[in-house]
Coordinates of C-alpha atoms in Angstrom, one line a residue:
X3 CA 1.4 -28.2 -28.5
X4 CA 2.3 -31.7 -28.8
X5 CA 2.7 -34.8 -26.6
X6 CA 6.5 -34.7 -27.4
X7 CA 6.7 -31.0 -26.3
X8 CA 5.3 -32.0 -23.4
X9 CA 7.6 -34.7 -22.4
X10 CA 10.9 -31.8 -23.5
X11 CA 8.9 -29.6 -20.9
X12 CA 9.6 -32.0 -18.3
X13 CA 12.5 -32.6 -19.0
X14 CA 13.8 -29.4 -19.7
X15 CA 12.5 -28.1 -16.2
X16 CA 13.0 -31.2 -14.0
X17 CA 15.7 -33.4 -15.2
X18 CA 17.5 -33.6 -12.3
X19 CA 16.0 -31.0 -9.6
X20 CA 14.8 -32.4 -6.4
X21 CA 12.1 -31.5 -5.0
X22 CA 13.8 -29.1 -2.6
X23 CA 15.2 -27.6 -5.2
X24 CA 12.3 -27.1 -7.1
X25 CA 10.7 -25.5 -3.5
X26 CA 13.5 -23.0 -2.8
X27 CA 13.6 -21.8 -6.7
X28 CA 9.8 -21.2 -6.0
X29 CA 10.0 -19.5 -2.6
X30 CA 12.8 -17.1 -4.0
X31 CA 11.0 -16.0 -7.1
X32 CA 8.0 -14.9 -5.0
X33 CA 10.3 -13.7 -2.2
X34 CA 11.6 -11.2 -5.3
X35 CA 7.9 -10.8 -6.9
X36 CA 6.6 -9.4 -3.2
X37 CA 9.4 -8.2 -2.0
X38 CA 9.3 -5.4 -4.9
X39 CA 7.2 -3.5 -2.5
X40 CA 8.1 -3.4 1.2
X41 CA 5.9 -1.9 4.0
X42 CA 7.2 -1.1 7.4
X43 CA 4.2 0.3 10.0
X44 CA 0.8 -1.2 10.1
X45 CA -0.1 -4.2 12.2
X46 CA 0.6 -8.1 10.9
X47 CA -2.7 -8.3 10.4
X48 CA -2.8 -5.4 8.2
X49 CA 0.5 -6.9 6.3
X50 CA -0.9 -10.6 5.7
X51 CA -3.6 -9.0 3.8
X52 CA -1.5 -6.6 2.0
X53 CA 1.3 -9.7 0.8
X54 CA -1.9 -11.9 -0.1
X55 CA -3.5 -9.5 -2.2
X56 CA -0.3 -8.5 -3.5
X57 CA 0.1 -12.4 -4.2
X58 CA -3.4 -12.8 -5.8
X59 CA -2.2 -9.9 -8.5
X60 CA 0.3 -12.6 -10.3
X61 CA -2.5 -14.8 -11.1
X62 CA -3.2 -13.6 -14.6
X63 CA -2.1 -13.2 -17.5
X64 CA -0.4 -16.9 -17.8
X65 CA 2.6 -17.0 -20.4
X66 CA 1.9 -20.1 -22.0
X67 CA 4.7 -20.3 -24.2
X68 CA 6.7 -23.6 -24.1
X69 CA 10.7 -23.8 -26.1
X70 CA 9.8 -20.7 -28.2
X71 CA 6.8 -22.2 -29.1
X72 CA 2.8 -21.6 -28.2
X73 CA -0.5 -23.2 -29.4
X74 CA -3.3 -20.1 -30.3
X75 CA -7.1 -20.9 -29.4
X76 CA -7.6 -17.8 -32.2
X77 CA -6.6 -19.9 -35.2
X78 CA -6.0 -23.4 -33.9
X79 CA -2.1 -23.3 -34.8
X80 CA 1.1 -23.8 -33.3
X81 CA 3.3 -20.4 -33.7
X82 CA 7.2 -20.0 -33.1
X83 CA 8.4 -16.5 -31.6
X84 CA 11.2 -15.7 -29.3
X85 CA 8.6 -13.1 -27.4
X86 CA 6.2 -15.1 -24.7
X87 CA 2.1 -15.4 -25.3
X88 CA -0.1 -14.5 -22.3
X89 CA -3.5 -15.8 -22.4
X90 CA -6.1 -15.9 -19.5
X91 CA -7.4 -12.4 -18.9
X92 CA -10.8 -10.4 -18.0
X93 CA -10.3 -6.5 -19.6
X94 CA -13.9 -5.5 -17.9
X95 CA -12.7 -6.2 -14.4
X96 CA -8.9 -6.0 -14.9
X97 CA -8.5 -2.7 -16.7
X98 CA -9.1 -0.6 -13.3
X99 CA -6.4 -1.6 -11.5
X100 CA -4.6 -4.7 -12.1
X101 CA -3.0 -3.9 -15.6
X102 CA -2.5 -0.6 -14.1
X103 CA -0.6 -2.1 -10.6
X104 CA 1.9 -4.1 -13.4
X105 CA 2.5 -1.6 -15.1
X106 CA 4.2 0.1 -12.2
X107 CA 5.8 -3.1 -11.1
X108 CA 7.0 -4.9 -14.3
X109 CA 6.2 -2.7 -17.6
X110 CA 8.4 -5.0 -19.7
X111 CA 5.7 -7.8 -19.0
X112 CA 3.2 -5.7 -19.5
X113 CA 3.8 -5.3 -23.2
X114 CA 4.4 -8.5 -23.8
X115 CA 0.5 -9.3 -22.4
X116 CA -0.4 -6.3 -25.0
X117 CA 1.6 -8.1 -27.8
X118 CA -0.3 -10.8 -27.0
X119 CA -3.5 -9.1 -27.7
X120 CA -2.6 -8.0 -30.9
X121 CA -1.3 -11.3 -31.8
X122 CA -4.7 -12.6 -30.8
X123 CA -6.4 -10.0 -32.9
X124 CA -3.9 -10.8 -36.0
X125 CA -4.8 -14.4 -35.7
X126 CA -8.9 -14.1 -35.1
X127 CA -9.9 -11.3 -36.6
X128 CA -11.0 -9.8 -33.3
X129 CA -9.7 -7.8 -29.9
X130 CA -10.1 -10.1 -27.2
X131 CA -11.7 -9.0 -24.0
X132 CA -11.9 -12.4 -22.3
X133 CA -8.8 -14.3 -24.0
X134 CA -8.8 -17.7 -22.9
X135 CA -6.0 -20.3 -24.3
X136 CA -8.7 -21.7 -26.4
X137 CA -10.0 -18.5 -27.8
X138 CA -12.1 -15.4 -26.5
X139 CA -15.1 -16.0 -23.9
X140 CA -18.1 -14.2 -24.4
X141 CA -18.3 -12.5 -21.2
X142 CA -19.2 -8.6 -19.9
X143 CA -20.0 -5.8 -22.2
X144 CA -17.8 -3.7 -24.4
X145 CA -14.0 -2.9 -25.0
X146 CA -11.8 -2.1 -22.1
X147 CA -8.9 -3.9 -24.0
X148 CA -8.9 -0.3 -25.4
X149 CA -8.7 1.6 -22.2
X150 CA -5.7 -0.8 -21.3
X151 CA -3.8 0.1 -24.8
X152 CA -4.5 3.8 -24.4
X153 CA -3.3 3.8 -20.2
X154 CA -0.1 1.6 -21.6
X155 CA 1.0 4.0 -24.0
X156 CA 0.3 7.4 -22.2
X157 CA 2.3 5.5 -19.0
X158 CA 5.6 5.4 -21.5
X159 CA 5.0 1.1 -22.9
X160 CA 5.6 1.4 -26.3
X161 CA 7.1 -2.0 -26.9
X162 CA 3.9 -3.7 -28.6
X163 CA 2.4 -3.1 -32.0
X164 CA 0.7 0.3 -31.4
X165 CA -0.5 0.2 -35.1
X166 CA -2.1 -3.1 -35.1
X167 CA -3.8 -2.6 -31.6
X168 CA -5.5 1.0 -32.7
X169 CA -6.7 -1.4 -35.9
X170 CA -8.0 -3.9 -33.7
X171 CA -9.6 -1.6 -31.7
X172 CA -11.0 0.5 -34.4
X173 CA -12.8 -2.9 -35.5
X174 CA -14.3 -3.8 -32.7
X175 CA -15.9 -0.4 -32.1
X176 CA -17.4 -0.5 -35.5
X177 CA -18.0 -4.1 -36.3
X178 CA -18.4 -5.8 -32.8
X179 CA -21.5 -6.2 -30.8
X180 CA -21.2 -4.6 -27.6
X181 CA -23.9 -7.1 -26.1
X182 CA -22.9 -8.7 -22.5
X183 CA -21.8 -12.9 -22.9
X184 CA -21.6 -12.6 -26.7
X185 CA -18.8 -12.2 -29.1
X186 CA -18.8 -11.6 -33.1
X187 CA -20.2 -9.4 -35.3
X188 CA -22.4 -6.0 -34.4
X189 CA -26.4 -6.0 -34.9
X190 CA -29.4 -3.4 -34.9
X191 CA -29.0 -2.3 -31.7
X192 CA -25.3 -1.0 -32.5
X193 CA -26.4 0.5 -35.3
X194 CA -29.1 2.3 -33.2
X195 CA -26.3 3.3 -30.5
X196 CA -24.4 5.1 -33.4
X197 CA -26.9 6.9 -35.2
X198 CA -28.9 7.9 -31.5
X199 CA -26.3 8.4 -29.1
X200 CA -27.4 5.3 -26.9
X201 CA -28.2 1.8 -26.5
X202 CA -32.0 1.4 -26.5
X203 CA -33.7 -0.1 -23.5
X204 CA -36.9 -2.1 -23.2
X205 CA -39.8 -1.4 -21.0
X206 CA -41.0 -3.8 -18.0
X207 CA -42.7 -6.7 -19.7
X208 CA -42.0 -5.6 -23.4
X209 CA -40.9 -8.9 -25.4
X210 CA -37.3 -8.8 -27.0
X211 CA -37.5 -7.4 -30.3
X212 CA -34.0 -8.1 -31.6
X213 CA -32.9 -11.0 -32.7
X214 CA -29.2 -10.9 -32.0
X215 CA -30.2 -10.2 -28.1
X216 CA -32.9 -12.7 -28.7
X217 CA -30.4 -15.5 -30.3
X218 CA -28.6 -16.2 -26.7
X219 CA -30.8 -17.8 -23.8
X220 CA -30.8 -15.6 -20.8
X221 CA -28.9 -12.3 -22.4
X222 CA -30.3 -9.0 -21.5
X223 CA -29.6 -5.5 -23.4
X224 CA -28.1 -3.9 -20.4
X225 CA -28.5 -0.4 -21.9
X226 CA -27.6 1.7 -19.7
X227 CA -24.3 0.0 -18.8
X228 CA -23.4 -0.5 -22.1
X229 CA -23.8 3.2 -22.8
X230 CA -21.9 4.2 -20.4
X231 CA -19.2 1.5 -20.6
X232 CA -18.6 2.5 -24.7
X233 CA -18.6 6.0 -23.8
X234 CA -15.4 5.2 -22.0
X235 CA -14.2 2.9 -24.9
X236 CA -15.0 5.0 -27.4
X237 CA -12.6 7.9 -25.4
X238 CA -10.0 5.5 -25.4
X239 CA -10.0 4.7 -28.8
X240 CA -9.9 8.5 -29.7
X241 CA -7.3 9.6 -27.4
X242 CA -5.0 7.0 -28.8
X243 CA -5.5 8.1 -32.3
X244 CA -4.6 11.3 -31.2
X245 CA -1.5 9.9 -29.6
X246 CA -0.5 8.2 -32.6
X247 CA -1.3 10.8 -35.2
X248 CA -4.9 9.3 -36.5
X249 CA -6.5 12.3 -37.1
X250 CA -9.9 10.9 -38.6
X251 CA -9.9 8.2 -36.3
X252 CA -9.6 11.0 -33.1
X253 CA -12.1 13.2 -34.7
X254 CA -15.1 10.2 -35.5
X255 CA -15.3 8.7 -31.7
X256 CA -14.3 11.9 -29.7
X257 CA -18.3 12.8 -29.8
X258 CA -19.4 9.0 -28.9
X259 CA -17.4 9.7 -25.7
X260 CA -19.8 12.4 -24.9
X261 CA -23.3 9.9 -25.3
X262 CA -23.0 9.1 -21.5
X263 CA -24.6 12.2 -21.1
X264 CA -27.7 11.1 -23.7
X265 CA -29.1 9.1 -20.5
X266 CA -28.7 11.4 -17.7
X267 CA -32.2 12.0 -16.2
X268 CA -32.1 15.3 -14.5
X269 CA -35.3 14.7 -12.7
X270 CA -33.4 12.0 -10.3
X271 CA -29.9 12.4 -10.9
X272 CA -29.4 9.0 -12.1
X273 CA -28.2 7.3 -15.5
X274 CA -31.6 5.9 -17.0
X275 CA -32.9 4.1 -19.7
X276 CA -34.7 5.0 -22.9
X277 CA -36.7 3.3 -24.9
X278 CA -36.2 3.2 -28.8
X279 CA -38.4 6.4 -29.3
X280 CA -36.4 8.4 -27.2
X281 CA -38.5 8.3 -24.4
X282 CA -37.5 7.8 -20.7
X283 CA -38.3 4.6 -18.9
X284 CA -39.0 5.6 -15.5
X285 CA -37.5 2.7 -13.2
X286 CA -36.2 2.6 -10.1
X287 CA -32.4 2.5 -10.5
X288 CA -32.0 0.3 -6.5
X289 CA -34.2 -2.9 -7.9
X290 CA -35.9 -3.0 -11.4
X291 CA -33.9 -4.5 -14.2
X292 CA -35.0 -8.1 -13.4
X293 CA -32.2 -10.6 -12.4
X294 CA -28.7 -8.7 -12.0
X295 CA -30.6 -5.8 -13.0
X296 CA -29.3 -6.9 -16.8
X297 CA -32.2 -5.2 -18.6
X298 CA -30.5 -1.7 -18.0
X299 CA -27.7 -2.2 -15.6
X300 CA -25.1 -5.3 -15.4
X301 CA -24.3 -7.1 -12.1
X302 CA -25.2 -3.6 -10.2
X303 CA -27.9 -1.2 -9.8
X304 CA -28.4 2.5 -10.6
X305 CA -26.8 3.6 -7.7
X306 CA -23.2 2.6 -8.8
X307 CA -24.2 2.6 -12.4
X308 CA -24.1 6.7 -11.6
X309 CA -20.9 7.3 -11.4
X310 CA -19.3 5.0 -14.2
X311 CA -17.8 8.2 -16.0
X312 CA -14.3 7.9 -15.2
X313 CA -13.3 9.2 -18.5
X314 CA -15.1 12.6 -17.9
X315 CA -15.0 13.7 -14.0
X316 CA -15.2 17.0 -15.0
X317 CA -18.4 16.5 -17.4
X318 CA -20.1 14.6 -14.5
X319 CA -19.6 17.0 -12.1
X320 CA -21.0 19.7 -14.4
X321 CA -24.4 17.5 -14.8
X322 CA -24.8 16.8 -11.4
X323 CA -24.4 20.8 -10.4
X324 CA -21.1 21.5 -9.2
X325 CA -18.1 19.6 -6.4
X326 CA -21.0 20.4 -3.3
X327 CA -23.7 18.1 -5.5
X328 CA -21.3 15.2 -6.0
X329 CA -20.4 14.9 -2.8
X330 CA -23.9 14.9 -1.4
X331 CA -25.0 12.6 -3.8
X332 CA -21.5 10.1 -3.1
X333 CA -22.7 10.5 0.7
X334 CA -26.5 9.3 -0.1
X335 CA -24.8 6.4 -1.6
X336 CA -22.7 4.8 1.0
X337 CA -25.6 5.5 3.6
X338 CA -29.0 4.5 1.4
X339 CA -30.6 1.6 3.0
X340 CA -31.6 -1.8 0.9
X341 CA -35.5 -1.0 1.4
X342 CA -36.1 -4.8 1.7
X343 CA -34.7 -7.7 3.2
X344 CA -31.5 -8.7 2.6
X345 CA -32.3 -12.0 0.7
X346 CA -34.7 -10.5 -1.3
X347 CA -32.5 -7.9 -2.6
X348 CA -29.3 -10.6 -3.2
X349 CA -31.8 -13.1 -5.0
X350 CA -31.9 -10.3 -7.3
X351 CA -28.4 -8.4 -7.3
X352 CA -26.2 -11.8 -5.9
X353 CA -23.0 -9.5 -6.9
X354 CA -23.5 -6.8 -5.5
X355 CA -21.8 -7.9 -2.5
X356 CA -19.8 -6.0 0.5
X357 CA -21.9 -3.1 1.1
X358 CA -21.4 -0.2 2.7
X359 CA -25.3 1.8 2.3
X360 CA -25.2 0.6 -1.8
X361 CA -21.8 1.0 -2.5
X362 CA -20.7 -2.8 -3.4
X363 CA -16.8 -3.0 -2.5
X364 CA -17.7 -7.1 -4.2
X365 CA -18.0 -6.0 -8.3
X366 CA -15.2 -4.5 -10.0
X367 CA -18.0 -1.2 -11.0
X368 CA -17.2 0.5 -8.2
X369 CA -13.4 0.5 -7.3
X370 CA -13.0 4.2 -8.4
X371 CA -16.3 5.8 -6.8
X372 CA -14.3 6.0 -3.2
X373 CA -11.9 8.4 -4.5
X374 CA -14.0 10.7 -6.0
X375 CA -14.0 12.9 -3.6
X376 CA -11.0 14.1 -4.0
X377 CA -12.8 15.8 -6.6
X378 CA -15.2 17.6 -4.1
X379 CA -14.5 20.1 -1.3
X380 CA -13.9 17.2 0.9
X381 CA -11.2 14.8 0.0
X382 CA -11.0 13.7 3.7
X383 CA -13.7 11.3 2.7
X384 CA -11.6 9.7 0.3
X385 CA -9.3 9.0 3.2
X386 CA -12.2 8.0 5.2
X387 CA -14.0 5.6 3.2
X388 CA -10.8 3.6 1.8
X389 CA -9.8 2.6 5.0
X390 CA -13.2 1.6 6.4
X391 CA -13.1 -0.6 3.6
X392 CA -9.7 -2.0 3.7
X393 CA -10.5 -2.7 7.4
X394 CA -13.9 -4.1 7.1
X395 CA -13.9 -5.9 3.6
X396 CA -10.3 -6.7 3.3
X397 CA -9.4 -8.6 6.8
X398 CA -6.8 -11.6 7.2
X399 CA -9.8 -13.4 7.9
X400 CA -12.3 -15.7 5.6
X401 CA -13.4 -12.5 5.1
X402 CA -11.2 -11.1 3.4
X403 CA -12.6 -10.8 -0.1
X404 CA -15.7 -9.4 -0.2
X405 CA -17.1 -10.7 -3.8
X406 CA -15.9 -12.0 -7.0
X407 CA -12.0 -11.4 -6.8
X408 CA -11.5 -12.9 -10.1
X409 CA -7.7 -13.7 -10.2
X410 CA -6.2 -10.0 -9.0
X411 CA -8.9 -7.7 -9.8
X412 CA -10.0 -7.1 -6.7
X413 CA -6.8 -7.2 -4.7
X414 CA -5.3 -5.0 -7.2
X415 CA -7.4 -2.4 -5.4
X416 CA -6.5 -3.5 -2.1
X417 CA -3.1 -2.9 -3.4
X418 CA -2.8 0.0 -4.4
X419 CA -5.6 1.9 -1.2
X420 CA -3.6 0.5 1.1
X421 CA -0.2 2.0 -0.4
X422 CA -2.0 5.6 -0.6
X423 CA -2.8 6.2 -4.1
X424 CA -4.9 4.8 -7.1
X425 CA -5.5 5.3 -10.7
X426 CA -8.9 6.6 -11.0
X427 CA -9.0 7.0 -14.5
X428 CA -6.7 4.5 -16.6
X429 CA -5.6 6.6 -19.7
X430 CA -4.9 9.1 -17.9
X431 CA -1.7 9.1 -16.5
X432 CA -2.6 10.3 -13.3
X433 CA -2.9 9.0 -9.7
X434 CA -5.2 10.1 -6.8
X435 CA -3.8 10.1 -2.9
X436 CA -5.5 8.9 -0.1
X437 CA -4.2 7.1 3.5
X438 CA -2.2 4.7 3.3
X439 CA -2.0 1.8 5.8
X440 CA 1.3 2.2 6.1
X441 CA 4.2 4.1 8.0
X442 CA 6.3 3.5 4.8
X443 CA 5.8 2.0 1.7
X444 CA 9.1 1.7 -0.6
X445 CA 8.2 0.7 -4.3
X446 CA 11.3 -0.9 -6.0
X447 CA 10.5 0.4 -10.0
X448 CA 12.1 -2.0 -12.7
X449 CA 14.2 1.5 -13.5
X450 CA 16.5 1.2 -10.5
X451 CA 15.2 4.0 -8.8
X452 CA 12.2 3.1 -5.4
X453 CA 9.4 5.4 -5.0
X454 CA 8.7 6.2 -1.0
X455 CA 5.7 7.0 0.7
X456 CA 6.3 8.5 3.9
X457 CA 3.1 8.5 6.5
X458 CA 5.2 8.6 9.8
X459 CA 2.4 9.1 11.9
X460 CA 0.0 7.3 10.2
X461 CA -2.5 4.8 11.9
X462 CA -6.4 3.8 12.7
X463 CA -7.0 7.2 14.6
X464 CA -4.8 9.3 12.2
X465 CA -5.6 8.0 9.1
X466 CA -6.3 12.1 7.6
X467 CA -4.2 13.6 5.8
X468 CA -3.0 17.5 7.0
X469 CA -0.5 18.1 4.5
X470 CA 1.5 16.4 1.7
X471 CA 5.2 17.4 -0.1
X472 CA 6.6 15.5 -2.9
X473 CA 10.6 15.6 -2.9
X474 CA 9.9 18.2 -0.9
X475 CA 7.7 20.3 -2.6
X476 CA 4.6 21.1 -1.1
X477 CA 1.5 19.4 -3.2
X478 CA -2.0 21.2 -3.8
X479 CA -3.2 18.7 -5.1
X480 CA -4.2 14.8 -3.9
X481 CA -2.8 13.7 -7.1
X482 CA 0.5 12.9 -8.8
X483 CA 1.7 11.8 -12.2
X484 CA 2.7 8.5 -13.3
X485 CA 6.3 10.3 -14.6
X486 CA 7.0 12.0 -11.2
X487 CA 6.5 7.8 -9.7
X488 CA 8.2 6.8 -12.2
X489 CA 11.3 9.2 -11.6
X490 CA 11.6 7.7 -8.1
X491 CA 11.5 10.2 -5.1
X492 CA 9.0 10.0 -1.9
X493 CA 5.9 11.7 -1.2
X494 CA 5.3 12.4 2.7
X495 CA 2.1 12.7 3.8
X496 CA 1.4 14.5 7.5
X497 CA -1.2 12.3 9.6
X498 CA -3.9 13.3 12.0
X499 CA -6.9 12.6 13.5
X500 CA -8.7 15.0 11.5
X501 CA -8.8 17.8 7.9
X502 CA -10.7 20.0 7.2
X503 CA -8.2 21.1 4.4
X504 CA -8.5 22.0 1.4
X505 CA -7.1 21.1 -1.4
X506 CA -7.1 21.9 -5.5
X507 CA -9.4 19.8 -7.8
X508 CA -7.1 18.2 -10.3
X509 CA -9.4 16.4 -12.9

């Protein structure tokens, strides 16, 4: 803000506070911080990485607020409100679970990041999706600031600007590009994406034709991701017009949430490209896209690009033929092989990092594939696959990340796995179970009241689940709502060494 508000900082906060002092004050706010969740079972090995990546969730958003007071990288000015300004942030990656995890844990903050996006937008025009404190960084494709709005409201935060934010997001889905590392105004090829139903894709070796894509060294269309990616948006957007009574709005993008299905190739199973003619582009979804695969993917391949339909579990399953066909083709996935060296394929795909087969537990597109199978006939594999990947990718060891954790993206999923439950699709408000490390995990909600999750016999060898009650009443289904957390109360969970139950698909 100023040199002089600089010096009143100092002052304000250290006038007189020893170092000590200043130590304790620390060690006590993040004794209260972590302590909102408390795990009892386990082994210390097992809690380090728990408290760490619990730790690594406060990172972001930064309140940057000094005396009432914060300078805005949107319009270069210094602005006076009583309410704090968060900047730093990554919607793409952060959407999944991080936002979600605060929610939970501190909703009151959580509206104040989302008043901070709106204040952002009132002051530049745009929706951030990488606010920085110096502005928004071009960075990964489309509008998950949307998703986050929508999952905020439908969890009960309603203390932000709901009007403002739907306008901001109405904007960017009809004036912004949707082109990775780029901000600003739409081109051709959104245009194109509108009127066709998806993003067009060029062949191997065809020269970039449009001049927005063209206009930035190095950018790629990344078509299919992009398709895919504003399906979800696009869902989001209408679902929230819906909540708050926008009719037109509701009714224009419900359809665009469908176009995910546009680029579903039958013949292989997989999300594909198309070229501008509406012709398929017959790739292979492990390795063509050049570097990154950007051309058609972004920072993956095909094979997690295939299941990035979170908003529509139910329309997935449908296209790939029914709960049996999605769990074969999940299984295929964590056991399909690289079909080339290891360096060759990491030259090309450098973040697609902690694999299991071609799942990558290292890039933030594949958090949610683990617990969909709780939408096939065998949810056990759910409970299987999170804790092979809590114990192999998330040790108290170097390590312990296994790719880009980007500032509580990552651990926000190590998080939540390891307490038993995730939100697999933010916007809805809606959490799937699966094993939790734990013998007992006790949530402290801002409310008053503590969640439970009871897994007395829980451990390596019985990590399944047998059967489950929530305050006492005997669940169906692996899922609960965010209102029945939010009431407080304890879901117990009966552990073994192995299921073969069965249990109700809840999409």
């Amino acid at each position: 803000i100023s040199p002089e508000q600089a010096k009143k900082n100092l002052e304000q906060e250290l006038n007189g506070v020893s170092f000590d002092q200043l130590k304790d004050k620390a060690q006590a706010t993040w004794a209260k911080t972590i302590g909102k969740i408390k795990v009892e079972g386990g082994t210390e090995a097992q809690k380090r990485s728990f408290y760490t990546s619990l730790y690594r969730c406060y990172a972001r958003m930064v309140d940057i607020s000094e005396d009432g007071k914060y300078y805005s990288g949107y319009d270069k000015k210094v602005h006076t409100d009583t309410r704090p300004f968060y900047s730093d942030d990554y919607t793409w990656g952060n959407y999944l679970a991080l936002h979600p995890l605060r929610i939970i844990l501190d909703p009151e903050r959580e509206a104040d990041m989302l008043e901070s996006y709106v204040r952002m937008y009132k002051e530049s025009g745009w929706m951030p999706e990488y606010p920085k404190p110096y502005g928004d960084r071009p960075g990964m494709f489309g509008f998950k600031s949307s998703v986050m709005f929508l999952d905020a409201y439908r969890k009960g935060i309603r203390n932000f600007d709901t009007k403002t934010a739907l306008e901001g997001m109405l904007k960017n889905s009809e004036q912004a590009t949707m082109l990775p590392s780029r901000n600003g105004p739409k081109g051709a090829l959104e245009d194109f994406y509108y009127a066709k139903g998806y993003y067009p894709a060029l062949r191997p070796g065809e020269k970039e034709t449009d001049s927005l894509t063209a206009a930035k060294r190095g950018q790629k269309r990344s078509a299919v991701a992009i398709t895919l990616g504003n399906s979800y948006d696009s869902w989001a957007l209408s679902e929230l017009a819906k909540e708050l009574g926008n009719q037109g709005v509701a009714k224009k993008f419900a359809p665009y949430a469908q176009n995910y299905k546009n680029l579903y190739y039958a013949k292989n199973s997989f999300f594909m490209p198309k070229d501008a003619q509406g012709n398929w582009i017959e790739i292979d979804p492990k390795f063509d896209g050049g570097h990154a695969g950007l051309d058609y993917y972004n920072e993956n391949n095909g094979w997690n690009y295939r299941w990035n339909v979170q908003q529509d579990i139910k329309g997935l399953t449908e296209l790939m033929g029914g709960p049996d066909k999605v769990e074969q083709n999940l299984d295929q996935l964590f056991r399909e092989g690289l079909d080339r060296p290891k360096p060759v394929f990491w030259e090309k795909f450098p973040d697609q990092t902690g694999l299991i087969g071609q799942f990558a537990m290292g890039n933030q597109v594949t958090f949610f594939i683990p617990y969909l199978f709780n939408y096939t006939n065998s949810p056990w594999k759910t409970q299987k696959y999170t804790r092979l990947l809590l114990d192999t990718w998330f040790q108290d060891t170097i390590f312990g990340v296994p790719g880009d954790e980007d500032a509580g993206s990552m651990c926000s999923f190590a998080v939540f796995s390891a307490m038993g439950f995730y939100p697999t699709t933010p916007g809805l408000p809606r959490y799937s179970i699966t094993s939790p490390l734990f013998t007992k995990v006790s949530i402290a909600l801002p409310n008053g009241k503590t969640f439970t999750i009871s897994a007395p016999k829980s451990s390596r060898t019985n990590k399944f689940i047998q059967s489950a009650t929530l305050n006492g009443k005997p669940l169906t289904s692996l899922s609960f709502t965010h209102e029945e957390l939010m009431q407080g109360g304890t879901l117990v969970l009966d552990m073994g060494e192995k299921t073969d139950k069965k249990w109700t698909i809840t999409y």
